[in-house]
Amino acid sequence: MNVDLTTRYLGLSLRNPLVIAACPLTAQIDKLLLVEQAGVAAFVMPSLFEEQIEQDTRSIEPVESEAESRYGPALSFFPGIDDFVTTPDAYLRLLEEAKKSLSVPVIASLNGVTPGGWTKFAALVESAGADALELNMYSMETDPGVTAQEIEERYLELVQSVRAVTSVPLAVKLGPYFTAFANFSRRVAVAGADGLVLFNRFFQPDIDVRRFAVTPLLQLSDPSEMRLPLRWIAVLHGRVDVDLAATTGAHSANDVIKYLLAGASVVMVASAVMQHGPEFISKTLNELRSWMAQQEFSSIKSLCGMLDQQSCPDPASFERANYMKTLLQYIAPANRRHDA
Ligand SMILES: Cc1cc2nc3c(=O)[nH]c(=O)nc-3n(C[C@H](O)[C@H](O)[C@H](O)COP(=O)(O)O)c2cc1C
């Protein structure tokens, strides 16, 4: 059976739903050529930060040694510190080079949280050839004096100001920490987003009890982390007028299939490619193709959103009712039958 893996995301026609998420390896043309050859459909460049655009310089915490001690030699695809792009000029040069060297769409990424002059950089990214722009709004709102409403208004103003200076398709990457996430997503769409990327994965600090220090912790994802974005993609699909991109925790073809069934148009991967290299892409695409043929799905379109909240047999499973059901089903490990 012939299966059609093509999908549409942000108005772009993609050869399949696998996209490399923003991460340092998308700053390396040689690595991008390898993942393109392995079949990836598009990639998101690492974010250029508001602060970098404002100041033109920024020091980046080295993550290399931390990553190496954690994941060892398996991380052959892990980028070095030189692979971080730290100035606006270098960013535009990298974007132009990527456009010349690769045939898949290139999505640029800006990280910011305050509206201001820096947002004009979005127009330069468009001139340099970006096929789309991802606005990564990553912030920890720690001021007890600032309300949720103020934060949301600021975010919306930022989306509007980026939308105003560029006509390329715009995706907004968000964290999950909003009180009324469904409502906020709809307002982000109304403010000008064509897509939502769910979710930003915050690096959480740890405490070193020997050195009495707070330490940044770079930890690659694992599949258990995909449950939160999976739920929200299923809830929002068909309800908010945007394309949905899944990011976090996709480490196998099964994970990709789950996200597609929930309603994602594309699945973005970073950790799995950093750990396993381009083979992860070719293997996942082969397995996706086989699964679709076996299940008699002729296209991605025919399965996308099949288990979103509105279509699944038990819509309450995405809500509070599921919490009670799950607790009632819990069987302490000591009482579990081994054949269960
Ligand atoms: C080392 C590293 C750097 C990253 N840099 C960025 C970035 O610049 N911008 C961004 O939006 N996300 C960034 N991310 C987050 C990824 O794009 C992705 O959303 C996240 O890793 C979850 O996907 P995964 O489970 O496939 O790793 C980074 C992730 C890693 C591991």
XYZ file of C-alpha atoms and ligand atoms in Angstrom:
371
model
C 0.000 0.000 0.000
C 1.247 3.474 -0.917
C 1.192 5.910 1.966
C 1.322 9.676 1.595
C 3.443 11.184 4.369
C 3.031 14.798 3.269
C 1.584 17.320 5.667
C 0.873 21.038 5.746
C 2.272 23.250 8.473
C 2.094 27.075 8.526
C 1.022 27.007 4.900
C 4.171 25.085 3.958
C 3.871 21.807 2.136
C 6.190 19.329 3.905
C 7.285 15.903 2.666
C 6.501 14.329 6.056
C 5.674 15.432 9.625
C 9.199 15.138 11.110
C 10.870 18.470 11.846
C 14.073 19.140 13.774
C 13.228 21.399 16.728
C 15.247 24.492 17.530
C 18.512 23.316 19.089
C 22.218 23.889 18.559
C 22.577 21.182 15.930
C 20.385 23.183 13.551
C 23.174 25.756 13.593
C 25.503 23.336 11.793
C 25.076 23.053 8.042
C 27.017 19.758 7.829
C 24.698 18.137 10.374
C 21.638 19.610 8.679
C 22.693 18.092 5.353
C 22.844 14.683 7.044
C 19.402 14.960 8.631
C 17.980 16.289 5.376
C 19.393 13.262 3.598
C 17.844 11.045 6.287
C 14.457 12.495 5.322
C 13.637 15.307 7.720
C 10.973 17.678 6.341
C 12.070 21.031 7.798
C 14.039 22.433 10.683
C 13.900 25.265 13.170
C 17.067 27.259 13.720
C 18.243 27.845 17.302
C 16.668 30.925 18.836
C 18.296 34.275 18.644
C 17.503 36.047 21.905
C 15.946 39.447 22.392
C 18.955 40.334 24.556
C 21.364 39.375 21.768
C 19.561 41.606 19.314
C 19.395 44.460 21.802
C 23.041 44.239 22.855
C 24.538 42.431 19.914
C 26.565 40.330 22.294
C 25.805 37.770 24.930
C 27.708 35.136 26.783
C 26.180 31.696 26.649
C 26.609 29.239 29.469
C 28.647 26.327 28.188
C 26.447 23.257 28.097
C 28.968 21.006 26.414
C 30.783 19.565 29.427
C 27.549 19.097 31.344
C 26.065 17.175 28.442
C 29.171 15.086 27.952
C 29.357 13.938 31.548
C 25.656 13.108 31.484
C 25.357 11.263 28.189
C 28.932 10.269 27.395
C 30.137 9.169 23.977
C 26.600 8.307 22.813
C 26.218 12.013 22.214
C 28.280 12.089 19.042
C 25.681 14.317 17.438
C 25.716 16.760 20.325
C 26.921 20.209 19.285
C 29.931 21.976 20.711
C 29.896 25.449 22.208
C 31.188 26.914 18.932
C 27.923 25.856 17.362
C 25.899 28.456 19.213
C 25.111 31.473 17.112
C 25.446 34.539 19.247
C 25.132 37.665 17.109
C 22.369 38.903 14.834
C 24.803 39.178 11.884
C 26.010 35.612 12.342
C 22.397 34.493 12.593
C 21.437 36.078 9.285
C 24.540 34.638 7.607
C 23.701 31.174 8.900
C 20.140 31.512 7.657
C 21.299 32.549 4.188
C 23.768 29.678 4.067
C 21.102 27.194 5.167
C 18.752 28.431 2.460
C 21.486 27.993 -0.154
C 22.598 24.546 1.020
C 19.303 22.833 1.867
C 16.112 22.254 -0.036
C 13.771 21.739 2.937
C 12.078 24.780 4.534
C 14.051 26.767 7.096
C 12.180 28.178 10.087
C 14.003 30.936 11.970
C 13.453 31.337 15.705
C 13.464 34.414 17.920
C 13.248 34.260 21.685
C 11.786 37.235 23.464
C 9.278 38.284 26.069
C 8.976 42.061 25.800
C 7.628 44.080 22.902
C 10.194 46.612 21.659
C 12.569 47.639 18.895
C 14.198 44.196 18.727
C 11.082 42.745 17.093
C 12.030 44.575 13.870
C 14.672 41.872 13.456
C 11.818 39.635 12.263
C 11.773 41.652 9.029
C 15.495 40.972 8.474
C 14.931 37.271 9.014
C 12.271 37.385 6.305
C 14.636 39.222 3.911
C 17.338 36.626 4.576
C 14.963 33.972 3.232
C 13.286 32.296 6.221
C 10.273 30.254 5.119
C 8.597 30.879 8.477
C 9.352 32.299 11.900
C 8.960 30.705 15.312
C 8.593 33.110 18.214
C 9.783 31.357 21.340
C 8.330 33.035 24.415
C 10.347 31.516 27.206
C 10.236 33.332 30.492
C 9.963 32.577 34.190
C 7.583 35.119 35.658
C 8.807 35.334 39.242
C 7.576 38.777 40.311
C 4.683 38.315 42.775
C 3.456 41.794 41.858
C 2.747 40.905 38.234
C -0.631 39.384 37.418
C -1.476 36.663 34.919
C -3.466 39.213 32.943
C -0.468 41.544 32.647
C 1.754 38.699 31.463
C -0.779 37.538 28.889
C -1.317 41.077 27.576
C 2.442 41.534 27.189
C 2.767 38.264 25.308
C -0.113 39.173 22.991
C 1.364 42.595 22.312
C 4.634 40.901 21.402
C 2.926 38.537 18.953
C 1.134 41.489 17.367
C 4.322 43.525 17.012
C 6.184 40.649 15.327
C 3.171 39.965 13.108
C 3.154 43.624 12.075
C 6.702 43.604 10.641
C 6.747 40.342 8.731
C 4.486 38.496 6.374
C 6.135 35.065 6.697
C 4.035 32.435 8.524
C 4.385 32.826 12.281
C 4.417 30.055 14.877
C 4.443 30.797 18.598
C 6.196 28.423 20.977
C 4.719 28.543 24.469
C 5.240 27.009 27.866
C 2.359 25.204 29.567
C 2.111 27.499 32.577
C -0.993 29.543 31.793
C -4.116 29.401 33.925
C -6.585 29.348 31.057
C -4.426 27.835 28.357
C -7.235 27.128 25.878
C -8.439 30.712 26.018
C -4.920 32.134 25.816
C -4.115 29.973 22.770
C -7.126 31.329 20.955
C -6.040 34.899 21.727
C -2.510 34.138 20.469
C -4.097 32.964 17.205
C -6.199 36.113 16.970
C -3.055 38.215 17.630
C -1.531 36.781 14.449
C -0.074 33.316 15.031
C -0.544 30.728 12.285
C 0.746 27.917 14.465
C 1.393 26.946 18.082
C 4.402 24.902 19.139
C 3.612 22.986 22.329
C 5.454 23.072 24.637
C 8.598 24.891 25.418
C 10.683 22.651 27.641
C 12.086 24.678 30.522
C 15.457 23.627 31.839
C 14.906 23.323 35.573
C 17.717 24.200 37.971
C 18.890 21.746 40.610
C 20.600 22.141 43.990
C 24.067 20.761 44.589
C 24.065 19.753 48.283
C 27.846 19.426 48.454
C 28.673 22.815 46.996
C 25.565 24.568 48.376
C 24.928 25.924 44.917
C 22.088 26.124 42.479
C 23.177 24.463 39.266
C 21.724 24.693 35.782
C 20.808 21.258 34.528
C 20.769 20.277 30.915
C 18.816 17.093 30.639
C 17.550 15.626 27.413
C 13.889 14.614 27.351
C 12.317 11.208 27.801
C 9.009 9.939 26.376
C 7.083 10.297 29.657
C 7.300 14.065 29.154
C 5.117 13.980 26.071
C 1.877 13.439 28.012
C 1.300 17.129 28.775
C 1.719 18.438 25.216
C -0.170 15.390 23.936
C -3.169 16.279 26.069
C -3.185 19.939 25.061
C -2.779 19.203 21.384
C -5.779 16.857 21.601
C -7.792 19.482 23.472
C -6.986 22.370 21.116
C -7.145 20.540 17.782
C -10.178 21.721 15.833
C -10.969 24.357 18.442
C -8.302 26.963 17.797
C -7.664 28.106 14.271
C -3.928 27.332 14.077
C -1.664 24.471 13.041
C -0.277 22.561 15.995
C 3.337 21.418 16.270
C 4.274 18.936 18.985
C 7.595 19.242 20.741
C 8.953 17.279 23.721
C 9.533 13.640 24.317
C 9.176 12.102 20.853
C 11.741 9.284 20.878
C 10.134 6.684 18.576
C 7.710 6.242 15.689
C 5.034 5.334 18.250
C 5.498 8.691 19.962
C 5.200 10.478 16.620
C 2.019 8.534 15.801
C 0.469 9.471 19.151
C 1.087 13.166 18.513
C -0.409 12.909 15.013
C -3.501 11.100 16.315
C -3.929 13.875 18.893
C -3.905 16.481 16.122
C -0.332 17.672 15.528
C 0.487 18.597 11.927
C 4.190 18.098 12.616
C 6.315 16.558 15.359
C 9.512 18.346 16.291
C 12.441 16.380 17.648
C 15.668 17.502 19.309
C 16.822 15.123 22.080
C 16.385 11.924 20.044
C 18.411 13.273 17.119
C 21.118 14.589 19.428
C 21.395 11.155 20.999
C 21.014 8.891 17.966
C 21.962 11.065 15.008
C 20.308 11.129 11.571
C 19.488 7.389 11.737
C 16.718 8.288 14.156
C 14.974 10.186 11.343
C 15.203 7.458 8.687
C 14.234 4.699 11.147
C 11.248 6.676 12.480
C 9.991 7.496 8.987
C 10.275 3.844 7.909
C 8.382 2.693 10.982
C 5.722 5.359 10.514
C 5.250 4.289 6.883
C 4.962 0.592 7.871
C 2.505 1.315 10.663
C 0.300 3.388 8.366
C 0.284 0.659 5.705
C -0.518 -1.989 8.294
C -3.352 0.116 9.725
C -4.517 1.082 6.227
C -4.046 4.809 6.563
C -3.287 6.199 3.117
C -2.233 9.680 4.302
C -1.198 11.711 7.335
C -4.353 13.761 6.799
C -6.517 10.688 7.333
C -5.084 10.030 10.806
C -4.303 13.558 12.043
C -6.588 14.411 14.964
C -8.418 11.093 14.892
C -8.105 10.930 18.677
C -8.423 14.613 19.480
C -10.749 15.455 22.315
C -13.724 16.085 20.076
C -13.356 12.840 18.093
C -12.133 10.316 20.658
C -14.658 7.863 22.109
C -14.198 9.215 25.649
C -13.642 13.026 25.622
C -13.631 13.093 29.450
C -10.374 11.130 29.379
C -8.635 14.436 28.619
C -10.269 16.152 31.599
C -10.799 15.988 35.355
C -12.874 12.802 35.147
C -9.789 10.972 34.047
C -8.030 11.887 37.281
C -10.574 10.053 39.426
C -10.659 7.093 37.069
C -6.869 6.844 37.095
C -6.677 6.970 40.885
C -9.367 4.317 41.237
C -7.515 2.071 38.800
C -4.249 2.293 40.711
C -3.023 -0.989 42.108
C -0.054 -0.892 44.465
C 2.949 -2.674 42.887
C 2.988 -5.284 45.684
C -0.617 -6.256 44.893
C -0.233 -6.477 41.119
C -0.661 -9.897 39.569
C 2.383 -10.747 37.518
C 0.284 -11.840 34.534
C -1.709 -8.542 34.568
C 20.620 21.956 23.966
C 19.256 22.451 23.602
C 19.087 23.737 23.113
C 17.817 24.224 22.770
N 17.695 25.472 22.251
C 16.467 25.935 21.918
C 16.317 27.209 21.316
O 17.279 27.920 21.043
N 15.060 27.628 21.041
C 13.951 26.872 21.284
O 12.837 27.307 20.993
N 14.077 25.652 21.843
C 15.290 25.167 22.148
N 15.406 23.915 22.684
C 14.196 23.134 22.951
C 13.886 22.202 21.770
O 13.569 22.950 20.619
C 12.717 21.278 22.076
O 11.521 22.038 22.174
C 12.883 20.501 23.373
O 14.207 19.988 23.479
C 11.888 19.342 23.452
O 12.052 18.445 22.394
P 12.807 17.034 22.584
O 12.050 16.290 23.617
O 12.728 16.386 21.228
O 14.187 17.344 23.002
C 16.674 23.401 22.981
C 16.847 22.097 23.456
C 18.105 21.616 23.759
C 18.244 20.200 24.263
